[in-house]
Amino acid sequence: MVALRRFGVILCPIDFSLHSAAGLCSAGGIARAFGGRVVLLHVQRVEVPVYFTKSQARDLKAQFRKSARSAWRYASEFAAQQLPAEVKRTILLREEDPVEAVLRVAKELHAELVVLGTHGRTGLARIRLGSVTESALRQVEMPVLTLGPRVLPSPRLAQIRRILCPVNYTPLARAAFDDAVILAEKTGAEVVLAQVAELHAARRADALSQRPLEWAGAEAASRCVLKEVLLKGVAVEQIVSEARRCRADIIVQGAQPRSFGGTVLFGSTSELVIRKASCPVLSVIRKPSPHS
């Protein structure tokens, strides 16, 4: 039996944008289901120019402290607007590099989930997820919930009734499925297992002959409601279309970041699902080997 992961601490960096508001809505729903706590992290930086006098530097730091107090009050109001009243929350302000702050706080608090609202950027026929999101995804060890540019704040984000889980019968897909089952147990959601046969790809006969429900196994079926759907076509298009068709509240997928030109990108399917999906995407991350 899979050990029940409890999302007791959910880290949600915020910048008060619509993207971070959507992330907070989604984090609140998961925290409520697991009885967890949402940690709102807002990062501010102040860099004193080298040519400032001591008096000017002192005045600038005083202004920053005043700004930090205002940010804390605004973060409190922001949380009240987006989180269910019963969800516990903590507000943290940090003065450091945003990525370092996310990684440091995640480690300090033993966070079990990081929630990142993001806006996609197109380049080199690939999808980049924004510098903070991209860098965090490269280094975090826990699952990451991303909300792409198509996901806007809504009370619906706090409700998980249907989970779409793409299946390709790999160990990474199994890890993602295990998390989908855990999430379904706590929320009462059903899990839709989606097998996509890409018409242009050469597939092993044994993979195509196996059905998702058979692969899932009886033990998982005893813990939540499972359904299967068999799709044909381009994986990204089919997954995103099926999420809309079945009104999925969340997609749970495996993802393996990889290096490209000094940056880190997901494989083409998982990165494009994040960008195109109209619902949150929970990525169960497997780190690439040092030689990949």
XYZ file of C-alpha atoms in Angstrom:
292
model
C 0.000 0.000 0.000
C 1.201 3.495 -0.837
C 2.090 5.596 2.210
C -0.346 8.464 2.590
C 1.385 11.733 1.908
C -0.036 14.497 4.042
C 0.282 17.948 2.529
C 0.738 19.451 5.954
C 2.833 22.387 4.782
C 2.099 23.981 1.411
C 4.438 26.727 0.271
C 2.840 29.336 -1.967
C 5.050 32.210 -3.169
C 2.966 35.297 -3.974
C 3.540 38.516 -5.861
C -0.103 39.691 -5.653
C -0.686 38.986 -9.355
C -3.656 37.081 -10.789
C -1.347 34.106 -11.257
C -0.391 33.960 -7.585
C -4.024 34.538 -6.570
C -5.012 31.484 -8.615
C -2.226 29.508 -6.977
C -3.426 30.510 -3.537
C -7.005 29.444 -4.346
C -5.767 26.015 -5.389
C -3.417 25.702 -2.405
C -6.317 26.487 -0.097
C -8.425 23.661 -1.458
C -5.671 21.107 -0.961
C -4.828 22.442 2.503
C -8.476 22.175 3.531
C -8.680 18.560 2.345
C -5.509 17.528 4.183
C -5.882 19.765 7.227
C -2.681 21.478 6.169
C -1.221 24.949 6.478
C -0.498 27.382 3.662
C 2.672 29.424 3.939
C 2.504 32.604 1.876
C 5.970 33.777 0.891
C 6.521 37.288 -0.430
C 10.025 38.344 -1.394
C 11.255 41.915 -1.445
C 14.753 43.094 -2.162
C 16.546 46.333 -1.457
C 19.962 47.029 -2.890
C 21.709 50.174 -1.763
C 23.644 51.782 -4.629
C 27.349 51.995 -3.912
C 27.305 55.762 -4.414
C 24.698 56.372 -1.670
C 25.872 58.219 1.419
C 25.309 56.656 4.825
C 22.378 58.991 5.370
C 20.802 58.061 2.050
C 21.314 54.358 2.738
C 19.697 54.715 6.158
C 16.696 56.516 4.643
C 16.322 53.862 1.938
C 16.340 51.042 4.481
C 13.770 52.889 6.592
C 11.529 53.171 3.540
C 12.013 49.460 2.897
C 10.956 48.545 6.448
C 7.832 50.671 6.028
C 7.148 48.986 2.696
C 7.585 45.549 4.311
C 4.961 46.351 6.954
C 2.564 47.417 4.212
C 3.329 44.240 2.265
C 2.552 42.085 5.318
C -0.837 43.775 5.755
C -1.599 43.430 2.062
C -0.557 39.751 2.121
C -2.928 39.169 5.035
C -5.789 40.715 3.073
C -4.747 38.784 -0.030
C -4.881 35.515 1.919
C -8.299 36.355 3.379
C -9.642 36.903 -0.139
C -8.297 33.679 -1.656
C -8.153 31.093 1.160
C -11.062 29.356 2.901
C -11.540 30.830 6.360
C -10.782 27.543 8.112
C -7.401 27.048 6.446
C -4.416 27.903 8.635
C -1.957 30.296 7.073
C 1.416 31.865 7.807
C 2.868 34.920 6.092
C 6.596 35.193 5.545
C 8.507 38.136 4.099
C 12.062 37.549 2.931
C 14.707 39.896 1.642
C 16.779 37.814 -0.743
C 16.802 36.357 -4.230
C 13.310 34.970 -4.987
C 14.491 31.525 -6.057
C 16.821 31.185 -3.076
C 13.980 32.258 -0.800
C 11.632 29.590 -2.186
C 14.249 26.865 -1.860
C 15.383 27.946 1.590
C 11.873 28.237 3.041
C 10.781 24.948 1.466
C 13.710 23.236 3.148
C 13.324 25.012 6.492
C 9.624 24.182 6.755
C 9.860 20.699 5.219
C 7.215 21.762 2.717
C 5.455 18.864 1.010
C 4.061 20.881 -1.877
C 5.091 24.070 -3.670
C 2.420 26.013 -5.564
C 3.533 28.325 -8.356
C 1.388 30.538 -10.546
C 3.172 31.160 -13.823
C 2.914 32.910 -17.160
C 4.298 31.020 -20.145
C 6.837 32.435 -22.539
C 7.468 31.040 -25.977
C 10.979 30.743 -27.304
C 13.088 28.365 -29.394
C 9.904 26.386 -30.052
C 9.959 25.522 -26.340
C 8.022 26.740 -23.376
C 9.805 28.600 -20.601
C 7.883 29.038 -17.405
C 9.344 32.275 -16.089
C 12.688 32.569 -14.350
C 11.533 31.964 -10.767
C 9.281 29.016 -11.628
C 11.817 27.485 -13.971
C 14.677 27.727 -11.477
C 12.557 26.425 -8.604
C 11.398 23.441 -10.649
C 15.024 22.608 -11.377
C 15.935 22.330 -7.716
C 12.944 21.389 -5.557
C 12.499 17.781 -4.484
C 8.793 17.808 -3.662
C 5.756 17.874 -5.994
C 5.012 21.217 -7.626
C 1.554 22.496 -8.462
C 1.698 24.933 -11.367
C -1.086 27.124 -12.674
C -0.497 28.197 -16.251
C -1.523 31.398 -17.985
C -4.989 30.034 -18.803
C -5.887 29.481 -15.128
C -7.509 32.453 -13.399
C -8.601 32.874 -9.763
C -11.918 31.160 -9.061
C -13.650 29.483 -6.083
C -13.775 26.373 -8.301
C -10.013 25.991 -7.884
C -10.555 25.068 -4.233
C -12.689 22.052 -5.206
C -11.240 18.829 -6.581
C -13.870 16.447 -7.877
C -12.153 14.938 -10.902
C -8.467 14.207 -11.428
C -7.007 13.461 -14.852
C -3.883 11.301 -14.767
C -2.063 10.538 -18.050
C -0.683 6.994 -18.141
C 2.232 5.625 -20.158
C 3.095 2.703 -17.851
C 6.487 4.048 -16.780
C 7.746 4.211 -13.159
C 7.320 7.995 -13.281
C 3.694 7.596 -14.373
C 3.184 5.201 -11.457
C 4.575 7.767 -9.011
C 2.185 10.386 -10.403
C -0.719 7.952 -10.197
C 0.088 7.163 -6.561
C -0.162 10.870 -5.736
C -3.408 11.132 -7.699
C -4.900 8.324 -5.586
C -3.784 9.987 -2.351
C -5.376 13.251 -3.473
C -8.560 11.444 -4.488
C -8.832 9.727 -1.104
C -8.801 13.021 0.744
C -11.053 14.978 -1.618
C -13.489 12.268 -2.675
C -12.576 12.883 -6.304
C -12.596 10.311 -9.061
C -9.442 9.590 -11.044
C -9.608 9.394 -14.825
C -6.707 7.413 -16.251
C -5.896 8.565 -19.776
C -3.869 6.406 -22.144
C -2.826 8.223 -25.297
C -1.699 6.242 -28.334
C 0.243 8.685 -30.484
C -0.414 7.718 -34.075
C 3.016 8.789 -35.321
C 4.948 6.954 -32.607
C 6.071 3.361 -32.635
C 4.632 1.780 -29.509
C 5.423 -1.541 -27.913
C 2.657 -4.056 -28.447
C 2.526 -4.995 -24.773
C 2.035 -1.349 -23.732
C -0.848 -0.836 -26.132
C -2.460 -4.111 -25.147
C -2.566 -3.163 -21.447
C -5.548 -1.208 -20.178
C -5.161 1.590 -17.622
C -7.488 -0.001 -15.070
C -5.554 -3.260 -15.245
C -2.306 -1.347 -14.722
C -3.786 0.586 -11.788
C -4.527 -2.589 -9.851
C -7.200 -3.678 -7.410
C -5.604 -2.021 -4.377
C -5.865 1.444 -5.910
C -9.411 0.715 -7.094
C -10.400 -0.033 -3.496
C -9.268 3.423 -2.372
C -11.009 5.679 -4.898
C -13.215 5.709 -7.971
C -11.199 4.968 -11.100
C -12.203 5.397 -14.714
C -10.245 4.981 -17.921
C -10.243 6.650 -21.289
C -8.349 5.557 -24.393
C -7.254 8.368 -26.684
C -5.467 8.600 -30.031
C -3.484 11.516 -31.363
C -0.834 13.948 -30.173
C -0.395 13.464 -26.434
C -0.489 17.144 -25.411
C -3.571 17.913 -27.470
C -5.395 14.822 -26.247
C -4.577 15.401 -22.575
C -5.602 19.051 -22.651
C -8.769 18.287 -24.639
C -9.728 15.442 -22.319
C -9.213 17.676 -19.284
C -11.744 20.098 -20.749
C -14.130 17.379 -21.865
C -14.266 15.580 -18.515
C -14.139 18.872 -16.587
C -10.997 17.867 -14.707
C -10.177 20.041 -11.720
C -6.520 19.041 -11.762
C -4.069 17.106 -13.934
C -1.502 14.932 -12.154
C 1.488 14.046 -14.310
C 5.066 12.882 -14.053
C 7.736 15.341 -15.137
C 11.492 15.148 -15.521
C 13.294 18.473 -15.901
C 16.253 18.503 -18.265
C 19.003 20.941 -19.107
C 18.957 22.960 -22.323
C 21.328 25.827 -23.051
C 21.997 26.540 -19.383
C 18.317 26.557 -18.451
C 15.976 23.797 -17.383
C 12.941 22.709 -19.330
C 10.490 19.900 -18.872
C 10.063 17.288 -21.561
C 7.913 18.562 -24.402
C 4.682 16.883 -23.295
C 4.698 17.933 -19.642
C 5.842 21.502 -20.292
C 3.177 22.024 -22.958
C 0.459 20.548 -20.736
C 1.361 23.098 -18.043
C 1.146 25.945 -20.531
C -2.042 24.897 -22.311
C -4.117 23.360 -19.530
C -7.077 25.326 -18.233
C -6.749 23.701 -14.803
C -3.886 23.318 -12.289
C -1.198 20.728 -13.035
C 0.486 18.741 -10.266
C 3.910 17.611 -11.457
C 5.578 14.742 -9.653
C 9.198 15.492 -10.401
C 11.995 13.075 -11.067
C 15.406 14.678 -11.257
C 17.594 13.914 -14.289
C 20.819 12.045 -13.722
C 24.020 14.132 -13.672
C 24.867 12.816 -17.141
C 21.486 13.545 -18.776
